[in-house]
Tab-separated table of C-alpha atoms and ligand atoms in Angstrom:
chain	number	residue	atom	x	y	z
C	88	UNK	CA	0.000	0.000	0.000
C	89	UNK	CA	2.758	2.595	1.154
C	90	UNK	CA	4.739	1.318	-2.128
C	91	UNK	CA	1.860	2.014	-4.332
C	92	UNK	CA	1.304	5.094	-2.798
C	93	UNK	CA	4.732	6.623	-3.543
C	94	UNK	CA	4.897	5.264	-6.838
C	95	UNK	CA	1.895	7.255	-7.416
C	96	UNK	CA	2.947	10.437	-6.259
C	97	UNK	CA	6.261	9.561	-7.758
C	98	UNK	CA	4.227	9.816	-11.089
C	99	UNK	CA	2.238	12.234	-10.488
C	100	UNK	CA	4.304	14.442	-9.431
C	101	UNK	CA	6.540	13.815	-12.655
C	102	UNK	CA	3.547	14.211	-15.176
C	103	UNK	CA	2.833	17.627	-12.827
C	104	UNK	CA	6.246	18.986	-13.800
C	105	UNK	CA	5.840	17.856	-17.283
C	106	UNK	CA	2.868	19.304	-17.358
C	107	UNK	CA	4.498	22.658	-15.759
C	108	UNK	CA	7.353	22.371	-18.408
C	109	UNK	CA	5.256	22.169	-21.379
C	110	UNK	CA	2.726	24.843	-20.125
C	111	UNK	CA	6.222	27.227	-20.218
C	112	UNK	CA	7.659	26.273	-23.187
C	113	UNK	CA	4.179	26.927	-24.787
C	114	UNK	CA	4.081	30.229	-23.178
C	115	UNK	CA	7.507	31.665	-24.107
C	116	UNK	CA	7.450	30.054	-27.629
C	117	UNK	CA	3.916	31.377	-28.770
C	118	UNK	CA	3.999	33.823	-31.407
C	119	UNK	CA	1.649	36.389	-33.037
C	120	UNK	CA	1.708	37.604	-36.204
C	121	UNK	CA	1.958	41.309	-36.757
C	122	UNK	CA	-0.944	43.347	-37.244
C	123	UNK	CA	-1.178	45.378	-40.868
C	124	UNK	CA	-3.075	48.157	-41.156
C	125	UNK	CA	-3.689	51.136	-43.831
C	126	UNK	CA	-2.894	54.451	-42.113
C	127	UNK	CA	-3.667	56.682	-44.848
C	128	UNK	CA	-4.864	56.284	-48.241
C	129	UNK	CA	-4.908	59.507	-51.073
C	130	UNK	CA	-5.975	59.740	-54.411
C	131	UNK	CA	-5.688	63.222	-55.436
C	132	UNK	CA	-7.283	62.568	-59.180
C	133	UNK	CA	-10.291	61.503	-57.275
C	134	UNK	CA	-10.626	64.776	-54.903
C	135	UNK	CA	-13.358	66.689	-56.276
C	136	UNK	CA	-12.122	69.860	-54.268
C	137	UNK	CA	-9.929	70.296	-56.788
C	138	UNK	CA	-9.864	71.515	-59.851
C	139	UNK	CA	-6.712	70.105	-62.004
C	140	UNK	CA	-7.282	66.280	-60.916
C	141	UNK	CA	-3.659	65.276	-63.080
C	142	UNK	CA	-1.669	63.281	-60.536
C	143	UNK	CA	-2.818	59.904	-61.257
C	144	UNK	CA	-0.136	58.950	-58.164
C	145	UNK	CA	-2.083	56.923	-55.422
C	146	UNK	CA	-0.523	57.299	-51.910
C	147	UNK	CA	-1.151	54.924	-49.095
C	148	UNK	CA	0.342	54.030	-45.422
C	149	UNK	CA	1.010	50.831	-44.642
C	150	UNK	CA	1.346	49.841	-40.607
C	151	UNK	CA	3.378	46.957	-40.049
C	152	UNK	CA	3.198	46.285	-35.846
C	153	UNK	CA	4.905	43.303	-34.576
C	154	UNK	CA	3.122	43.068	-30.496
C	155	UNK	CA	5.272	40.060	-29.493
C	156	UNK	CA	7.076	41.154	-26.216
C	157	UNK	CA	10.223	39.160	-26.685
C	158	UNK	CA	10.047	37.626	-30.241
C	159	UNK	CA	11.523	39.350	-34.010
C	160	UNK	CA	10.119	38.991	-37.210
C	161	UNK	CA	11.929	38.112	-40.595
C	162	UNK	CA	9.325	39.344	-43.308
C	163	UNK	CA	9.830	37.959	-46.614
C	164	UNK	CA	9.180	39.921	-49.355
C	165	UNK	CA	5.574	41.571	-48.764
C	166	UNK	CA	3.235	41.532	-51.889
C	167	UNK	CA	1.369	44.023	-52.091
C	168	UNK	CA	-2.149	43.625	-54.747
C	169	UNK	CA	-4.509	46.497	-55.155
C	170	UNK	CA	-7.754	46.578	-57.158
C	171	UNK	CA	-10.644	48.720	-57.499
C	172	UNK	CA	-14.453	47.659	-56.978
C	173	UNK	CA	-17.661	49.767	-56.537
C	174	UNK	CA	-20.643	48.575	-55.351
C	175	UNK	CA	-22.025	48.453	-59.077
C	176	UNK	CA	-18.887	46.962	-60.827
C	177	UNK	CA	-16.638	44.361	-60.052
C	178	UNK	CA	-13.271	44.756	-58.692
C	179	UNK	CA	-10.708	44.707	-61.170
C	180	UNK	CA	-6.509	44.303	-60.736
C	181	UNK	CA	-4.742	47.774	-60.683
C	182	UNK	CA	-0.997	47.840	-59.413
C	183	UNK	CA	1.268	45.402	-57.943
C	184	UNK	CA	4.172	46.451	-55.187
C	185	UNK	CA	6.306	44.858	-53.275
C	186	UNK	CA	8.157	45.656	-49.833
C	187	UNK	CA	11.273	44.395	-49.387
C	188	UNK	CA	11.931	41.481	-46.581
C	189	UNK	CA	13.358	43.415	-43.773
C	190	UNK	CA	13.969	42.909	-40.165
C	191	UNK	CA	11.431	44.238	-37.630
C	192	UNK	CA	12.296	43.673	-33.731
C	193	UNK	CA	10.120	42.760	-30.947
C	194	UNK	CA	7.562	46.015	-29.824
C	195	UNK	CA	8.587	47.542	-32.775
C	196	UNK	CA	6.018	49.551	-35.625
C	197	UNK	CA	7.174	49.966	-38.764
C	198	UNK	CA	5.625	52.505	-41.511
C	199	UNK	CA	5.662	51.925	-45.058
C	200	UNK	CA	5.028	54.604	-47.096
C	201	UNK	CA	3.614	53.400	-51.164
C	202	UNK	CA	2.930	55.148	-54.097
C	203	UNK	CA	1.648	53.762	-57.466
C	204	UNK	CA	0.274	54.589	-60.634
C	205	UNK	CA	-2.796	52.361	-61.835
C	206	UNK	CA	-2.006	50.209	-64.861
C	207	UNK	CA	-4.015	51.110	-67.841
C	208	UNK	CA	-7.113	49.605	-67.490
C	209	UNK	CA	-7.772	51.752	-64.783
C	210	UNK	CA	-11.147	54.414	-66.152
C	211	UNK	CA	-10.115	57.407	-64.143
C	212	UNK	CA	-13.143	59.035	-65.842
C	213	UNK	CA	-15.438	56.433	-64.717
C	214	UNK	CA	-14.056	56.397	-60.981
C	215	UNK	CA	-14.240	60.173	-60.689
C	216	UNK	CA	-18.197	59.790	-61.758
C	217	UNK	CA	-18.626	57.371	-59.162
C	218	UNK	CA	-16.685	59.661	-56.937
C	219	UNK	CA	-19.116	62.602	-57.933
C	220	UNK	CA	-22.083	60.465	-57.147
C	221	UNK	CA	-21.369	59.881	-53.768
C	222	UNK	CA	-21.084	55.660	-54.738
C	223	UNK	CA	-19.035	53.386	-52.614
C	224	UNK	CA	-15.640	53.395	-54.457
C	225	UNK	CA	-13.428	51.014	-52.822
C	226	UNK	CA	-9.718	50.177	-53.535
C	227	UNK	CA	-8.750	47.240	-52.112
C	228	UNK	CA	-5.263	46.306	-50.500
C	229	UNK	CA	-4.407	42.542	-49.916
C	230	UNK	CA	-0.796	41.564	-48.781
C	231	UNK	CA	0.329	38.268	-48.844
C	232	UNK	CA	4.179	37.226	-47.201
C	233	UNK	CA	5.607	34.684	-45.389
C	234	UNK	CA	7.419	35.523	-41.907
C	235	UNK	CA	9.752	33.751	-39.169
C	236	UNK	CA	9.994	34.561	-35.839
C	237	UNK	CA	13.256	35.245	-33.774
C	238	UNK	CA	13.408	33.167	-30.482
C	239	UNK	CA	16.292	34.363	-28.465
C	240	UNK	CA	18.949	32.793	-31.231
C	241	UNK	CA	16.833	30.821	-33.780
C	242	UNK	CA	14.621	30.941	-36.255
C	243	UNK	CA	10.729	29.779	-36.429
C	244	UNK	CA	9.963	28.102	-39.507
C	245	UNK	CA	8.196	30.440	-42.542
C	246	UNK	CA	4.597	31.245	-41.224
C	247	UNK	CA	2.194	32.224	-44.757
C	248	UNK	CA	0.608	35.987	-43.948
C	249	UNK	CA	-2.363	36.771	-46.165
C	250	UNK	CA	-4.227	39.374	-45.129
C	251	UNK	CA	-7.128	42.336	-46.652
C	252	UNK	CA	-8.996	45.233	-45.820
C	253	UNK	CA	-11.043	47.221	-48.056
C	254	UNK	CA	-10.484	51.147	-48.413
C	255	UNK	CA	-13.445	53.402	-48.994
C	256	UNK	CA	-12.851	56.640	-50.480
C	257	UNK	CA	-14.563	59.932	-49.633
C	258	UNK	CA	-15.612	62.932	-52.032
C	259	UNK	CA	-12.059	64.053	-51.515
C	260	UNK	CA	-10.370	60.783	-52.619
C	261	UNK	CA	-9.417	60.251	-49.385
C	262	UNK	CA	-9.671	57.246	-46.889
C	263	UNK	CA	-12.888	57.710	-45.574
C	264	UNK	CA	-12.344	55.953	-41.974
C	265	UNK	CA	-10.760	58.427	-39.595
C	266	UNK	CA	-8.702	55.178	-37.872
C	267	UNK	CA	-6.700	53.309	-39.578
C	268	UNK	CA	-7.833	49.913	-41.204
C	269	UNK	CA	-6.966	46.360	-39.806
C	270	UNK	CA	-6.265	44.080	-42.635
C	271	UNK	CA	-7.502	40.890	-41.716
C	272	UNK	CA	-8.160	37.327	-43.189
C	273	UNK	CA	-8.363	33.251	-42.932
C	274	UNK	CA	-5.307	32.565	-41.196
C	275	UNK	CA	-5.134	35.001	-38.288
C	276	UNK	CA	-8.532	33.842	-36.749
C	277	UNK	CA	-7.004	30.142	-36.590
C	278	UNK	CA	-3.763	31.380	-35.017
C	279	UNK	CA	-6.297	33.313	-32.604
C	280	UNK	CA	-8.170	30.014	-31.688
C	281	UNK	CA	-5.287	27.713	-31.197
C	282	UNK	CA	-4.253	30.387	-28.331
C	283	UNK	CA	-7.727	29.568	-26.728
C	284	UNK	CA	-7.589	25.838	-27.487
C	285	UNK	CA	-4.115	25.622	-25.708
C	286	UNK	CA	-5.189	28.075	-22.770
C	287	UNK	CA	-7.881	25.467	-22.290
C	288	UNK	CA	-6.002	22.285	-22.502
C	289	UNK	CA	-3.161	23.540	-20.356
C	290	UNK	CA	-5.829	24.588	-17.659
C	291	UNK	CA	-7.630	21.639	-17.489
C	292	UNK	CA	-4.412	19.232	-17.644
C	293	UNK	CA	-3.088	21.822	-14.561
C	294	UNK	CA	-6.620	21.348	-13.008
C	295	UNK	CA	-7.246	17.534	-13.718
C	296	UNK	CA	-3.346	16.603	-11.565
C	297	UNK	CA	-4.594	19.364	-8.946
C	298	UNK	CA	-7.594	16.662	-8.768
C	299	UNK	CA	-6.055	13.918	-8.334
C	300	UNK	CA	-2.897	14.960	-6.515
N	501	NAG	C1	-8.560	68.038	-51.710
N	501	NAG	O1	-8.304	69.256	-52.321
N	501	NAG	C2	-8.586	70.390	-51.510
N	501	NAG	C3	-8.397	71.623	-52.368
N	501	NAG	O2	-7.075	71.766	-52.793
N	501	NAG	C4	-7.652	70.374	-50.299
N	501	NAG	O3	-7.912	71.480	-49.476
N	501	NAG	C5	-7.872	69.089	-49.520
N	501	NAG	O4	-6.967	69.010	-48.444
N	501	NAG	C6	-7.696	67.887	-50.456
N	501	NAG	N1	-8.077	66.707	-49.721
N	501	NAG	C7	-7.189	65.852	-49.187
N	501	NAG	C8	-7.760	64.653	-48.527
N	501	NAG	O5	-5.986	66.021	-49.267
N	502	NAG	C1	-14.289	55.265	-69.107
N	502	NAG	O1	-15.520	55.527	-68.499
N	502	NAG	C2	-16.312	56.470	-69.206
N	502	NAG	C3	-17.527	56.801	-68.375
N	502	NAG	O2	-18.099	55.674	-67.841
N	502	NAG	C4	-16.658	55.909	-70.598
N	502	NAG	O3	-17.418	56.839	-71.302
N	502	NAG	C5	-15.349	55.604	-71.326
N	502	NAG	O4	-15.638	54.961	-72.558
N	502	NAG	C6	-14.472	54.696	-70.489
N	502	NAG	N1	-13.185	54.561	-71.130
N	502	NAG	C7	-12.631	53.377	-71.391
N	502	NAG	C8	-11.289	53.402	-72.040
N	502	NAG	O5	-13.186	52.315	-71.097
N	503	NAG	C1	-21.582	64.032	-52.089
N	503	NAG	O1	-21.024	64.359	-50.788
N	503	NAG	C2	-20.400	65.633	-50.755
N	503	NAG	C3	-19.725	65.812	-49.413
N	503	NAG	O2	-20.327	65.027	-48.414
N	503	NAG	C4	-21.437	66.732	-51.041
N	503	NAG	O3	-20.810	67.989	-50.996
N	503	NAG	C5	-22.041	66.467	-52.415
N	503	NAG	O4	-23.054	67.424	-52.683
N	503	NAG	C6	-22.607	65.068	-52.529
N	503	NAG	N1	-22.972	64.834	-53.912
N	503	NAG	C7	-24.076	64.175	-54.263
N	503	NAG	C8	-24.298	63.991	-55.719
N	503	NAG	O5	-24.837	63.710	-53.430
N	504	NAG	C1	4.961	37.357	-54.335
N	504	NAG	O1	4.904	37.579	-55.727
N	504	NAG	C2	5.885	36.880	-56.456
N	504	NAG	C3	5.799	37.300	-57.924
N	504	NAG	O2	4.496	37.590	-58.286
N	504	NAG	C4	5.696	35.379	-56.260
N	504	NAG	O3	6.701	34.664	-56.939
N	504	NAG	C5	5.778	35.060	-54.765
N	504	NAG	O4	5.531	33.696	-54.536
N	504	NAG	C6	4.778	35.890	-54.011
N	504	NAG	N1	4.950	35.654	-52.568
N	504	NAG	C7	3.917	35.378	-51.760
N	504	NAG	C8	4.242	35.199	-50.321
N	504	NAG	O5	2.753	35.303	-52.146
């Protein structure tokens, strides 16, 4: 009976600090990907304060905001897609850009400042209408990149980024949102639940050796 007994707690107490350990390692290895967000957005062509609408430049600000505490970020090269879409017409491809991979350290916010011109199938004519009319003219911005994290000395394997947000424009070709504008998508709401799912497990591993201590 005594044998049994400290056998038991011999085990226990061994699955407890595995348990312990793992809850940790979890804990100091977790990552989150970096939040993107549009901080500005400017088409002067499309501002119907002015008169001479002939920059066909489009300005935007991209956000870039890595909120792990201890933990870097290798980007890869960050593609960057914009198209154009009322609520009446489809959207339709206008520019391509691309960021180049870059360092970011933990806490840290990077800007990006873009510009582009619109390829050629862009109908500045027709967007400027839809401006006039007050319509819903929306360029949207995806970004799709890969990135590793930077624990203490080593590298996380490539995690795939692919995020969106859709800009509205205002009768001034502006952003129409005074805050800036999360981009968001698939991925980042399953990173989001496998935090929970792990929480949970971890608690009721913790809570289940409490039990039966
Ligand atoms: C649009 O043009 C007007 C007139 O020049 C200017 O005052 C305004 O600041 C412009 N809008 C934006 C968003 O820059
Ligand atoms: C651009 O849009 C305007 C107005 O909708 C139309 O009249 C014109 O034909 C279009 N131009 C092209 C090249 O599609
Ligand atoms: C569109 O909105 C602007 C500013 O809110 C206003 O000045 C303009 O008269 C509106 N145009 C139409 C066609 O409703
Ligand atoms: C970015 O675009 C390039 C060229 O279009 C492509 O080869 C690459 O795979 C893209 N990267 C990602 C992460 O989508």
């Amino acid at each position: 009976m005594e044998e049994s007994g400290g056998c038991c707690r011999c085990c226990f107490s061994f699955i407890f600090t595995l348990g312990l350990t793992a809850l940790f390692l979890w804990l100091s290895l977790r990552t989150s990907n970096p939040t993107c967000s549009i901080q500005s957005f400017y088409a002067p062509a499309l501002n119907q304060s002015l008169k001479a609408r002939d920059n066909t430049t489009i300005y935007f600000l991209l956000k870039l905001d890595n909120g792990n505490k201890d933990k870097g970020i290798y980007y890869d090269n960050i593609n960057l897609t914009v198209s154009y879409k009322t609520n009446v017409t489809p959207p339709i491809y206008i520019n391509n850009l691309t960021i180049h991979s870059f360092y970011q350290g933990h806490n840290k916010k990077a800007k990006k400042n873009q510009s582009f011109v619109p390829d050629a199938r862009f109908n500045w004519t027709a967007a400027n209408q839809s401006v006039a009319r007050n319509e819903s003219v929306i360029f949207r911005v995806d970004l799709a990149t890969a990135v590793r994290f930077k624990i203490i000395a080593w590298k996380t394997k490539r995690h795939r980024l692919v995020v969106g947000a859709d800009v509205e424009i205002n009768y001034e070709g502006a952003k129409k949102k005074k805050k800036g504008i999360k981009l968001s998508g698939g991925p980042k709401l399953l990173g989001f639940y496998s935090v929970q799912v792990g929480i949970l497990v971890n608690l009721l591993a913790l809570l289940f050796l409490n039990y039966y201590w």
